[in-house]
XYZ file of C-alpha atoms in Angstrom:
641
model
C -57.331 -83.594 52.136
C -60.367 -85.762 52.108
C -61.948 -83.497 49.132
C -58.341 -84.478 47.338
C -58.646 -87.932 47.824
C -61.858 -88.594 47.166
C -61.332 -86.101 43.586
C -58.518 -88.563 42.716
C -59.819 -91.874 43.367
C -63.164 -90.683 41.413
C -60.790 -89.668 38.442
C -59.201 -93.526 38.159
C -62.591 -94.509 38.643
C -64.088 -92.865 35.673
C -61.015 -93.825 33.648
C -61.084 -97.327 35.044
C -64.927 -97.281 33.494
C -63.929 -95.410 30.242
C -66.378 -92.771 30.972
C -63.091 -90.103 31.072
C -62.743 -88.052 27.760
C -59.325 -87.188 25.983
C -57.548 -84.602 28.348
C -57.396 -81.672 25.565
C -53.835 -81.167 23.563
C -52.445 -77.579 23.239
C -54.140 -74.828 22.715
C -58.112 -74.505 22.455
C -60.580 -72.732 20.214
C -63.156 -70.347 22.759
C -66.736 -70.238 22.052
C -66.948 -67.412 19.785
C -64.082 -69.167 17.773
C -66.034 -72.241 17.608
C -68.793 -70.417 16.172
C -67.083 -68.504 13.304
C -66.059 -72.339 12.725
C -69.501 -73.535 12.118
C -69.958 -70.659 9.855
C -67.620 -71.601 7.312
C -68.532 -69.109 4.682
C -69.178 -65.162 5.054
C -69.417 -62.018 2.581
C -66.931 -58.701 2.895
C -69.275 -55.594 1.589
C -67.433 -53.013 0.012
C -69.980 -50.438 -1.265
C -68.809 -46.507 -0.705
C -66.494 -43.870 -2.312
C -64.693 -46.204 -4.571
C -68.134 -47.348 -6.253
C -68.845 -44.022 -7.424
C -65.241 -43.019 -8.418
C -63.893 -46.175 -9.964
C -61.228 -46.886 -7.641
C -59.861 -49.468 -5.794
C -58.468 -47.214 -2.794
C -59.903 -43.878 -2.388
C -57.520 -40.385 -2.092
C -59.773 -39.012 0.904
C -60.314 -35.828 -1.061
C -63.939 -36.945 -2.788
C -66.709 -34.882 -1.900
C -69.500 -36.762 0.112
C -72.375 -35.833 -3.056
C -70.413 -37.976 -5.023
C -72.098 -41.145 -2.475
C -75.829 -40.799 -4.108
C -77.100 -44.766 -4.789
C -80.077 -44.422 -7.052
C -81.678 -47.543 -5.871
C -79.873 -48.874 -2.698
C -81.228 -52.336 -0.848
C -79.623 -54.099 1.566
C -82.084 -57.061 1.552
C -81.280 -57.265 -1.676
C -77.783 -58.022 -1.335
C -77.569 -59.828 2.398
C -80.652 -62.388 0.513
C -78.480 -62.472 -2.361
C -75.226 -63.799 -0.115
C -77.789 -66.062 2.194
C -78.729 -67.731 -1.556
C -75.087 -68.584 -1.729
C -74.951 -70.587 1.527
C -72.951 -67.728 2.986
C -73.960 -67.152 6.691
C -73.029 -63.833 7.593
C -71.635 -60.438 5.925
C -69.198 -58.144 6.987
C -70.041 -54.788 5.887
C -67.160 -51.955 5.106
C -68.449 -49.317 7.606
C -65.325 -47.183 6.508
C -62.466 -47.659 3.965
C -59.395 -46.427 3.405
C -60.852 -43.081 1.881
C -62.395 -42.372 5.657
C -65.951 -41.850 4.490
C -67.907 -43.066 7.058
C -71.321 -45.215 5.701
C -72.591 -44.079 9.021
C -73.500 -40.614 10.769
C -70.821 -39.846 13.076
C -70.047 -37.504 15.700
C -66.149 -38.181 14.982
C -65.706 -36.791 11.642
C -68.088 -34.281 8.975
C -66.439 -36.724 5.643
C -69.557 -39.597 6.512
C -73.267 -40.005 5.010
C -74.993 -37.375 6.513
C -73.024 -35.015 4.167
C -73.998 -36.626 1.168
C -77.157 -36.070 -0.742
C -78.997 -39.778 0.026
C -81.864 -38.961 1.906
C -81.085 -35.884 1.975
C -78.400 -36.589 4.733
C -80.629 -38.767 6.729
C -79.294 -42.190 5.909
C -77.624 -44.967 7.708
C -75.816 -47.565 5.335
C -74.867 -49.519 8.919
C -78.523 -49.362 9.734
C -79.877 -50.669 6.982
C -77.404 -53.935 6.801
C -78.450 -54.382 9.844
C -81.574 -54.575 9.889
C -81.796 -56.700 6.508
C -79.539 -59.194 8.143
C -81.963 -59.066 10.764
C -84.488 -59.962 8.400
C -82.850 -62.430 6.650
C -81.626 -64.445 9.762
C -78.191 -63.881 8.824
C -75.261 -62.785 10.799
C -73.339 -59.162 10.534
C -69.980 -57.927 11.209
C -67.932 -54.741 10.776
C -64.746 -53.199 9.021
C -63.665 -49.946 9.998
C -60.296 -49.008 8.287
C -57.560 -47.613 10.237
C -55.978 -46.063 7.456
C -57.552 -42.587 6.926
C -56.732 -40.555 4.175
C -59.158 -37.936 4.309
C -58.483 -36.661 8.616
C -55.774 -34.136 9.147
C -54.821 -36.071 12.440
C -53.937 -39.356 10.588
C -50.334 -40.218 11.935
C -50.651 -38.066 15.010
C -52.046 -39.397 18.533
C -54.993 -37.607 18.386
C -56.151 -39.853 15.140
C -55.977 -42.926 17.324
C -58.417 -41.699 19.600
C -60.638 -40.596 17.066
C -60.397 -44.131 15.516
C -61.212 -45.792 18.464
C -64.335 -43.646 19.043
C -65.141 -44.152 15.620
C -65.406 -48.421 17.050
C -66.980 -47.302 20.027
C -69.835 -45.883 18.288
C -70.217 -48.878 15.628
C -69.975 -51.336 18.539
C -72.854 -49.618 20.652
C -75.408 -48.213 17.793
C -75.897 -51.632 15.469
C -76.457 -54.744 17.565
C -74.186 -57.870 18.453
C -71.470 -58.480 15.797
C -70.000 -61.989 14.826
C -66.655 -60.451 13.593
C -64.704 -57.024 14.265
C -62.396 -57.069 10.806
C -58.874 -55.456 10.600
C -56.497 -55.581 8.233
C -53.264 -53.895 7.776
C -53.564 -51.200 5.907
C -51.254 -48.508 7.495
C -50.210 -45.538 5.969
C -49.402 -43.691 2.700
C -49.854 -40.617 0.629
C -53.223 -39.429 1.297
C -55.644 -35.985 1.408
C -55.284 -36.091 4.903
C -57.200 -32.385 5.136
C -55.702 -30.850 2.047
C -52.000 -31.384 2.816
C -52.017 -33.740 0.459
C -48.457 -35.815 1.613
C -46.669 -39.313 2.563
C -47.693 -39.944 5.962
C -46.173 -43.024 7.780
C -46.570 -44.628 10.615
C -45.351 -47.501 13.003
C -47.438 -50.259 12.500
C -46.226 -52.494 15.505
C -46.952 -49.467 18.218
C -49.310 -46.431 16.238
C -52.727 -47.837 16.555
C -52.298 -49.610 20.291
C -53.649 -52.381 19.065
C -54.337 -53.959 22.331
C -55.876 -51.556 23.763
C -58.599 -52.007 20.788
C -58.619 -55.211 21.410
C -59.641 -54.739 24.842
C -62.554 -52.587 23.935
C -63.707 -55.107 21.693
C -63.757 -57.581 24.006
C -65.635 -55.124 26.280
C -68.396 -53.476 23.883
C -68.656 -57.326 21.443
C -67.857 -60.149 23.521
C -68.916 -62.508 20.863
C -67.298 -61.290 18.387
C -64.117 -63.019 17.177
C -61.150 -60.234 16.337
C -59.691 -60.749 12.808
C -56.458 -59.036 11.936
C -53.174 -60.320 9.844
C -52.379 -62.002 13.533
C -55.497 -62.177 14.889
C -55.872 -62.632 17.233
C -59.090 -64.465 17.053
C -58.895 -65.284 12.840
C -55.414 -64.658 11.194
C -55.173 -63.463 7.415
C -54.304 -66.280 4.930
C -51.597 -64.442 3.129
C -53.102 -63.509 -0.059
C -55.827 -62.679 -1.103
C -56.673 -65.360 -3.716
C -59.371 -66.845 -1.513
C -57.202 -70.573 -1.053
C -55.751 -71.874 2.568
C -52.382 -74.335 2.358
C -53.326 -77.785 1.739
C -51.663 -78.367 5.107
C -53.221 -75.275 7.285
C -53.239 -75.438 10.957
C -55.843 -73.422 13.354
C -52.921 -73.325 15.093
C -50.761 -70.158 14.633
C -47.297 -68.670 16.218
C -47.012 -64.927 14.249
C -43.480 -64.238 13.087
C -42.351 -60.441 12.886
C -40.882 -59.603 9.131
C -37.689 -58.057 11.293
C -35.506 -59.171 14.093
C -36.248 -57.386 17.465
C -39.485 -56.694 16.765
C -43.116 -58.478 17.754
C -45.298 -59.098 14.970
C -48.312 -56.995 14.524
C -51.421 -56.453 12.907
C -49.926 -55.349 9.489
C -46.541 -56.424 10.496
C -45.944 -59.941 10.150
C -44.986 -62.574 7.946
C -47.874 -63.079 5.806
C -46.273 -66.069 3.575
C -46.571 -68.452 6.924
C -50.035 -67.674 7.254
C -51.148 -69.880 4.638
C -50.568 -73.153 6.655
C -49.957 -71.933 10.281
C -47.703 -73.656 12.623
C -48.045 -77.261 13.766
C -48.214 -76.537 17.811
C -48.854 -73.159 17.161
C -48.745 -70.461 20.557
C -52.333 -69.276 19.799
C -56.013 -70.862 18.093
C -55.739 -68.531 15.091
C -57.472 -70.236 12.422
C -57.179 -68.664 9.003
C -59.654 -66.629 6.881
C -59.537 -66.642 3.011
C -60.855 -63.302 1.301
C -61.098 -62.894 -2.185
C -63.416 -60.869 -4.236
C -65.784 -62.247 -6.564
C -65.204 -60.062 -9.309
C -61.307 -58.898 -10.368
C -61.654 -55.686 -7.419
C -63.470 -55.317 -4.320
C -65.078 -52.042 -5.636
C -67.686 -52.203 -8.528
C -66.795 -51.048 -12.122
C -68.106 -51.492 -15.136
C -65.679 -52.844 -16.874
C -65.808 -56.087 -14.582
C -68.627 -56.770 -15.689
C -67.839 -59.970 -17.879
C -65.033 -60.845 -14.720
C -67.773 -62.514 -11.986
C -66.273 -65.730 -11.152
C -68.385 -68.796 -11.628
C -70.587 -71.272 -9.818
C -67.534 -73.977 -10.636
C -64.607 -71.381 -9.230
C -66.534 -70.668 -6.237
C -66.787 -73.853 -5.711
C -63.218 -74.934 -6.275
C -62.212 -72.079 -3.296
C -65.043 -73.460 -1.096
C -63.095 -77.061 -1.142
C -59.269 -74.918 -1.013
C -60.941 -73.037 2.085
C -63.562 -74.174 3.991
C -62.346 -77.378 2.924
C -59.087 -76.632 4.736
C -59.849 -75.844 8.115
C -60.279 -72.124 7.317
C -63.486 -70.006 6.337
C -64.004 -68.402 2.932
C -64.936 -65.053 2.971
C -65.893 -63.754 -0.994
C -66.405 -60.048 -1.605
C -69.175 -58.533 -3.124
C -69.361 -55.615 -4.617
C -73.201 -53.520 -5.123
C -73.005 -51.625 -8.330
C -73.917 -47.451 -8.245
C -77.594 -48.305 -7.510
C -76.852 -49.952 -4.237
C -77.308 -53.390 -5.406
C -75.577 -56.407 -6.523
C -75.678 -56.411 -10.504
C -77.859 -59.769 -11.594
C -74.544 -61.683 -12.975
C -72.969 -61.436 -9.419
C -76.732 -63.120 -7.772
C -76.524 -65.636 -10.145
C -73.483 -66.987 -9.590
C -73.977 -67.253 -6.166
C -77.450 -68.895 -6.495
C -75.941 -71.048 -8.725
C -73.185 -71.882 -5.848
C -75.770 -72.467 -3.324
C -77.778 -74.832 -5.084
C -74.556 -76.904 -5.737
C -73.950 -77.100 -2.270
C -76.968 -77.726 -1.315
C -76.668 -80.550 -4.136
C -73.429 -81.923 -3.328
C -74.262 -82.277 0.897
C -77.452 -83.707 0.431
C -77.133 -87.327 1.019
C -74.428 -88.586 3.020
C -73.717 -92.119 1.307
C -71.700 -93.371 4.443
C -75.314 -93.128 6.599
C -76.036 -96.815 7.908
C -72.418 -98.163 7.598
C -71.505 -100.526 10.176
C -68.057 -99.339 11.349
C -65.826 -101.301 13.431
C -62.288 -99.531 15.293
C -59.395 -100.984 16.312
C -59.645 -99.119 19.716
C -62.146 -97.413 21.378
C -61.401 -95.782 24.418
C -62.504 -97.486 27.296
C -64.504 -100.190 25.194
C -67.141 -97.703 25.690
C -69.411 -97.939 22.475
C -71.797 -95.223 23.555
C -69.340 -92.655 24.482
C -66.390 -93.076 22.045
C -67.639 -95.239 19.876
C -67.136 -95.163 16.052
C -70.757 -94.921 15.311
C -70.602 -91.437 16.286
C -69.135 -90.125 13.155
C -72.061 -90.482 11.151
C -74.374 -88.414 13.692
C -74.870 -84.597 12.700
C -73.147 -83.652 15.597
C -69.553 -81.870 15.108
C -68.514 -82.816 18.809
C -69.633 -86.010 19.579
C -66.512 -88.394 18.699
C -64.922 -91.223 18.021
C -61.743 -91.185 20.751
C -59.278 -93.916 21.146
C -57.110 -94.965 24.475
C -54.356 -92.303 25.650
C -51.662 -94.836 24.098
C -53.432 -95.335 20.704
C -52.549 -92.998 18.387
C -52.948 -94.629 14.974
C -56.133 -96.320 15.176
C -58.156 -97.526 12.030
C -62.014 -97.905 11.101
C -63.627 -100.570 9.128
C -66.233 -98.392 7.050
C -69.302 -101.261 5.445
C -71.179 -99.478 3.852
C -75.023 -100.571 3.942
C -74.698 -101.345 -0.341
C -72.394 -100.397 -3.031
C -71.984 -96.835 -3.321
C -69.960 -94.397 -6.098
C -68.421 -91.213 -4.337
C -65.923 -88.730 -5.422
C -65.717 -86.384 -2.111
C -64.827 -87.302 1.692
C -65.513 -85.234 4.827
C -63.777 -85.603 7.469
C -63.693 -83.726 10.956
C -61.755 -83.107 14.773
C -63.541 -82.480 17.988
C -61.787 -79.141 17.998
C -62.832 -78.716 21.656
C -60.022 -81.047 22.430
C -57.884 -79.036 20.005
C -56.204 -80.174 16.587
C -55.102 -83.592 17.399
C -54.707 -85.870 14.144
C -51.466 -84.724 11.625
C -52.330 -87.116 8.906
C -55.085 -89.771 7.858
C -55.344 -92.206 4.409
C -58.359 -93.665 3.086
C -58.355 -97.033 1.454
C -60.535 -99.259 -0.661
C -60.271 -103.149 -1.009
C -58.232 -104.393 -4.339
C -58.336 -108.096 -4.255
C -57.002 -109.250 -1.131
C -55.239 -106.112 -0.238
C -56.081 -102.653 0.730
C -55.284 -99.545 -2.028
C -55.049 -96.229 -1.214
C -57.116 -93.384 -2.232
C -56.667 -90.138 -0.160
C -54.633 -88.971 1.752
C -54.532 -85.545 4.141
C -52.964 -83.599 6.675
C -54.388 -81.103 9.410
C -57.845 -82.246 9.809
C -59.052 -79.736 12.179
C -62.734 -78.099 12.044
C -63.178 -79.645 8.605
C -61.415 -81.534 5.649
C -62.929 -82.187 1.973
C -60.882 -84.580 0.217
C -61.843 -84.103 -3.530
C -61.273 -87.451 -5.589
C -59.712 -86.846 -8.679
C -62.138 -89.628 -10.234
C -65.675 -91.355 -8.657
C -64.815 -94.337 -6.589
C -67.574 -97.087 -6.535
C -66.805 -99.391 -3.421
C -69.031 -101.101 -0.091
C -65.720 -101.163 2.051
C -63.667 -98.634 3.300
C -60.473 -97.983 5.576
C -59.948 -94.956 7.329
C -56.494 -94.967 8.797
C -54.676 -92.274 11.304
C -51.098 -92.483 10.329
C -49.787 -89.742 13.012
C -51.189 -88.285 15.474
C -49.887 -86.094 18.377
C -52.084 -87.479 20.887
C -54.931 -90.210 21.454
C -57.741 -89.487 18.229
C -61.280 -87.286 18.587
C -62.441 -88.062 15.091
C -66.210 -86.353 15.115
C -67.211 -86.870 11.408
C -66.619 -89.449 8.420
C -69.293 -88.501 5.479
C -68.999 -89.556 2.069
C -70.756 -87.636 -0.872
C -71.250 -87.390 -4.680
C -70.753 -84.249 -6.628
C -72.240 -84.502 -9.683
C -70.721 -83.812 -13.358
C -70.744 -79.426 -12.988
C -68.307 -78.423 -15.019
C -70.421 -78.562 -18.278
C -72.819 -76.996 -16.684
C -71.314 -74.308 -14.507
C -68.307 -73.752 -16.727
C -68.355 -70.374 -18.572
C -66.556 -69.460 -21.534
C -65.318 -65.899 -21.039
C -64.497 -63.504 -23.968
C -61.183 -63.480 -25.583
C -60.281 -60.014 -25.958
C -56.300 -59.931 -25.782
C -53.921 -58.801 -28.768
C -51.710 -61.884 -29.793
C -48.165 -61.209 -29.034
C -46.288 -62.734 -32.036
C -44.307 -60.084 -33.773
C -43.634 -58.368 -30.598
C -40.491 -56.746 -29.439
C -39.207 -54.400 -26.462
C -38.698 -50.893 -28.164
C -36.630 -50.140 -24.552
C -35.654 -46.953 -23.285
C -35.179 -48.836 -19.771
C -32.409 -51.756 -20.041
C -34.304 -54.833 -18.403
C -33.321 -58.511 -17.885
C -34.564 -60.629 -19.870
C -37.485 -57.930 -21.254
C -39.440 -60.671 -23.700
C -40.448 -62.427 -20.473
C -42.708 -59.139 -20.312
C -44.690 -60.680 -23.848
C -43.794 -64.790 -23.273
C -47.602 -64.869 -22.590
C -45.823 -67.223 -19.469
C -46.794 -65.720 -16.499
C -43.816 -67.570 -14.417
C -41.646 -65.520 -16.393
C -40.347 -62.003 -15.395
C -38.528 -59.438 -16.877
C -36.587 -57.038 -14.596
C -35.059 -53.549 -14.206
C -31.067 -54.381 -14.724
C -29.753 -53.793 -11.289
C -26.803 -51.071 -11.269
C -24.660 -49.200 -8.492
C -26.516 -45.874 -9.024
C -29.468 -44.217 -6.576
C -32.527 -45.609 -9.139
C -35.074 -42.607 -10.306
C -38.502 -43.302 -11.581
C -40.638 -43.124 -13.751
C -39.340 -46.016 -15.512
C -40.171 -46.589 -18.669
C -40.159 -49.573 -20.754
C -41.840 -49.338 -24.815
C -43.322 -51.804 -27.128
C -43.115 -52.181 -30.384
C -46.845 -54.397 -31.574
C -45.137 -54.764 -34.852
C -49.153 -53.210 -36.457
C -51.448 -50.795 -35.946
C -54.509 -51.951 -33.325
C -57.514 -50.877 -31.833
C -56.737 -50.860 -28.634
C -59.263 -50.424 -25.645
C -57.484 -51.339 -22.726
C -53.595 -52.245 -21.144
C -53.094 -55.452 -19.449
C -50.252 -55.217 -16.350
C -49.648 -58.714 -14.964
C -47.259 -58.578 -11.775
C -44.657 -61.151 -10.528
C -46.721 -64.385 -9.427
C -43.191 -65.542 -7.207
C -44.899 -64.604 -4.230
C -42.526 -61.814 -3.933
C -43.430 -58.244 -4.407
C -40.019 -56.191 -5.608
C -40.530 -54.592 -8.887
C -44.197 -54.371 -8.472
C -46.123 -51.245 -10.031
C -47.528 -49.164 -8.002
C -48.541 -45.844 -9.964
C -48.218 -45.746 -13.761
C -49.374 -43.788 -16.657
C -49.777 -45.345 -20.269
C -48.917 -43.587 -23.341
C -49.095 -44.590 -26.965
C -47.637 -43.729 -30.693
C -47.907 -44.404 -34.086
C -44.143 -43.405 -34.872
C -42.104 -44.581 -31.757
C -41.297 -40.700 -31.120
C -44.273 -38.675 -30.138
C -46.190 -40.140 -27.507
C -49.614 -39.229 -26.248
C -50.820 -40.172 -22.405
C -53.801 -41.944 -22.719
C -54.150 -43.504 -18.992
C -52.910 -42.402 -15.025
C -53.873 -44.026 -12.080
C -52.677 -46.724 -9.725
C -52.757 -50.598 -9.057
C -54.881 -50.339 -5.796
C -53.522 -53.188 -3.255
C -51.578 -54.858 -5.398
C -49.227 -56.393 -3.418
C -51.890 -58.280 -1.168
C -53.703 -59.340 -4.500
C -51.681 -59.647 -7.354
C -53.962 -60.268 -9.873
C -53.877 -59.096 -13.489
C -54.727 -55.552 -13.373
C -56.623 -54.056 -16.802
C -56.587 -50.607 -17.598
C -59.803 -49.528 -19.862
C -59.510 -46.348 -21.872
C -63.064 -43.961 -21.871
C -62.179 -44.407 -25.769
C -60.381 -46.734 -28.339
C -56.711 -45.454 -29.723
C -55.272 -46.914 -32.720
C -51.875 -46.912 -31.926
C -48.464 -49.339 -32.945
C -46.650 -48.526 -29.698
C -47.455 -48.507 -26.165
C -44.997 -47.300 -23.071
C -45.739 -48.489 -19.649
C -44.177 -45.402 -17.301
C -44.089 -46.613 -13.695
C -43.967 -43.346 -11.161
C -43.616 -45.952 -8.299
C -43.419 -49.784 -6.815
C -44.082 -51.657 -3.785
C -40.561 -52.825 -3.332
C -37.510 -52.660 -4.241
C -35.082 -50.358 -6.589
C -36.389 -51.206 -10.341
C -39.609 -52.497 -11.964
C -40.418 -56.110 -12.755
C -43.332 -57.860 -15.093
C -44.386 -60.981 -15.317
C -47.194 -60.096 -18.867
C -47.810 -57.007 -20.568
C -50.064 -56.675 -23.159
C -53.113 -54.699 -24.307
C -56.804 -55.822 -25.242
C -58.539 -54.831 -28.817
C -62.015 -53.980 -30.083
């Protein structure tokens, strides 16, 4: 009883002093969270079967001599992604194909079946150790989907999976991320039976028991999955978080009377989270730096730029979440030198942009600190280089502002700000103003502040006074960061003209057979546009066909398929094969194949032929879709020589 009292009256006596911090508001990042915080940016390596084949998604029926990189170094490509400012890389240990970069005990389809090094090699290894090297940190993907093992959909598969972990977990050091996505099920090899295997996604894999052997063999790794349930998917895979996205997260299930699942869950709330959310599951953006996460050729002109990386960095990072760009090392085992550039490029930007921070010897005065205490909540502690030392207000002030004078007259065009996420994700909204006579006008103004928030000025601002004002806030403020920066005039620089290879459209017309709604939204050139299958009472068959009429003879070298950008997927193609004519009646198959994860990145997918075609028709047959009963388009068109 004594101990009690004597805890209490020590508690008002702290608070009485203003020595007490915040008392922390829902739910709370862990340490390992925190960390892949401070990381902010991170690399997803996809270098196996599908870099030798040309494919997006493997079948799981390639034979292991076909993996044979003439000239493979990981240095080469972890050093490339450090030049970036990217701090760690995730490296595909096994995709969807089941070739295993690794030698295994669990399966014969991995590296030590294929002729590099004569069987000896150890793609894992080798990562490792050049991440190692390069002070960098290193995580894994191992894909649950297998379409090479006869087990695949039976219970013994999910043991062999989870020894598959077991052994990356033990063999290649401590990981910063275990990566999962949700990837479950299909037609596949699967040991020459060659079938559609499904699965339940919500109870196949046991997902917590994986997660409990993660937690077990990698205790500093975070988990990320399409619900976490460390780092939740974003939703697509455009490489962009909402412009309000919490860290905050409760996972809906796509179906009533079921719980949401890795693979299994609403994927359009991802993108901003949920205000109060049950779980700390900030998001991560992926998107690939070329068109595919595989290498091919023909991307070759397709490497985003400096400026585009830069613009997802400040839709990402600068969001609250962490960007996470694929790379993609080309048949010799390294990144091709357009792909290095462009992420030098990015790194020297960034290092450009964050070099000075103009706010630096401000005086700021608050309209509350907590506890009058100056040292220990004081305002002065948001321009210190510390994320979690903070500027915290009284329990009952919840829409405090800061007088920002700056130490001259400065011109900025980007604001940081940042949350003492320790005490969780506190502040809903904050405006920044700049004197106008005798009044105050606003600049900026954000939501979800969180681990970080760039505020990107349309135009350069040229002030010496400031106002930083919280307009809502679910509990009393632990602001940790106000930094103000110039980025300099890029886009001249950094902007990159790209090659205009598509076919105008004018003179265009849908030669049928299939009856679709509005069909000239397929050749609008608008891509919000979208023609549709005509819905009808009878069981729908595929393929489905659909023919244009170019109105001329070209020289055409590739077919451009540009799905519904509506966020929905019905319609979608899935499998297709193009044919062409010269007469509208005898056609000749020039292309087969599939739109590899299309529905998760529904970019414009391009079709090159091994050789030009002169042809006046084209006809897009679609063997199957993502969703659905009949196809849908948003663009179709073709590129020339």
């Amino acid at each position: 009883m004594k101990k009690y009292l004597f805890g209490s009256f020590l508690s008002v006596l702290l608070t009485a002093c203003g020595d007490a911090p915040p008392a922390p508001y829902g739910v709370l990042p862990t340490e390992s969270q925190l960390s892949w915080h401070e990381m902010e940016m991170y690399c997803l390596i996809h270098f196996s079967m599908g870099t030798f084949t040309d494919k997006e998604w493997g079948f799981g029926d390639e034979d292991p001599s076909v993996f044979n990189p003439s000239d493979f170094n990981a240095y080469q490509i972890v050093n490339a992604a450090k030049e970036g400012g990217f701090k760690g890389v995730v490296v595909v240990a096994k995709h969807h194909d089941g070739f295993c970069l690794w030698p295994t005990e669990t399966t014969s389809h991995n590296i030590s079946k294929s002729p590099w090094k004569n069987g000896k090699g150890d793609i894992i290894r080798e990562f490792q150790q050049a991440c190692e090297q390069a002070g960098m940190k290193l995580g894994l993907y191992c894909s649950p989907w297998d379409r090479n093992s006869s087990l695949y959909g039976k219970p013994e598969y999910v043991s062999l999976y989870r020894e598959q972990l077991k052994e990356l977990y033990s063999n290649y050091g401590p990981l910063f991320i275990s990566w999962h996505d949700g990837a479950n099920g299909g037609d596949g090899y699967y040991g020459g039976a060659r079938e559609l295997r499904k699965i339940d996604r919500t109870t196949y894999y046991g997902w917590d028991t994986i997660w409990m052997l993660t937690r077990k063999m990698q205790p500093s790794a975070v988990i990320f999955g399409d619900v976490g349930p460390d780092v939740r998917w974003v939703g697509n895979e455009k490489g962009y978080a909402g412009e309000t996205c919490w860290a905050t997260y409760t996972p809906q299930a796509p179906d009533e009377g079921r719980e949401p699942a890795n693979g299994y869950a609403k994927s359009a709330e991802s993108i901003q989270g949920t205000r109060n959310g049950r779980f700390w599951m900030p998001a991560e953006c992926d998107v690939p730096l070329r068109p595919g996460w595989f290498y091919h050729k023909s991307q070759d002109q397709q490497v985003k730029s400096p400026y585009e990386l830069l613009d997802l960095y400040y839709q990402s990072v600068g969001r609250g979440a962490c960007l996470d760009l694929g790379l993609a090392p080309d048949q010799r085992g390294r990144l091709p030198e357009e792909d290095v550039k462009s992420l030098k490029q990015l790194g020297g930007l960034l290092k450009q942009i964050f070099a000075e921070n103009l706010a630096k010897g401000a005086r700021l005065t608050a309209s509350n600190i907590r506890g009058n205490n100056e040292s220990k909540f004081g305002p002065n502690l948001l321009l210190d280089e510390d994320r979690y030392s903070y500027w915290a207000t009284d329990d009952s002030v919840t829409t405090p502002n800061v007088i920002v004078e700056l130490p001259g007259t400065k011109t900025f065009n980007l604001i940081r700000l940042r949350e003492n996420i320790k005490l969780g994700q506190r502040i809903d909204s904050i405006a920044i103003d700049v004197p106008e006579g005798e009044k105050w006008r606003e600049i900026a103004g954000v939501t979800s502040i969180g681990s970080n928030r760039l505020i990107r000025l349309p135009e350069a601002v040229t002030c010496r006074k400031l106002r930083l004002r919280v307009e809502k806030a679910a509990a009393c403020i632990a602001l940790s960061d106000f930094s103000l920066f110039r980025e300099p005039e890029h886009t001249a620089v950094w902007g990159r003209a790209k090659q205009n290879l598509s076919a105008p459209k004018s003179g265009w017309k849908i030669n049928g057979p299939v009856s679709l709604l509005n069909g000239n939204n397929a050749i609008d050139e608008d891509p919000a546009t979208i023609a549709e299958t005509e819905k009808t009472d009878s069981i729908p068959s595929f393929p489905q066909e659909f023919e244009i009429d170019m109105g001329k003879v070209e020289p055409v070298i590739a077919f451009t398929y540009l799905p519904r950008q509506d966020k929905k997927t019905e319609g979608m193609a899935d499998k297709f094969v193009y044919s062409v004519s010269n007469d509208g009646k005898s056609w000749q198959e020039v292309a087969r194949g599939e739109f590899s994860n299309i529905k998760a990145n529904p970019i414009e997918q391009v079709t090159w032929l091994r050789q030009p075609v002169k042809a006046r028709y084209y006809k897009l047959s679609v063997l199957r879709i993502v969703a659905g009963d009949g196809i849908s388009i948003a663009e179709s068109g073709v590129l020339i020589k």
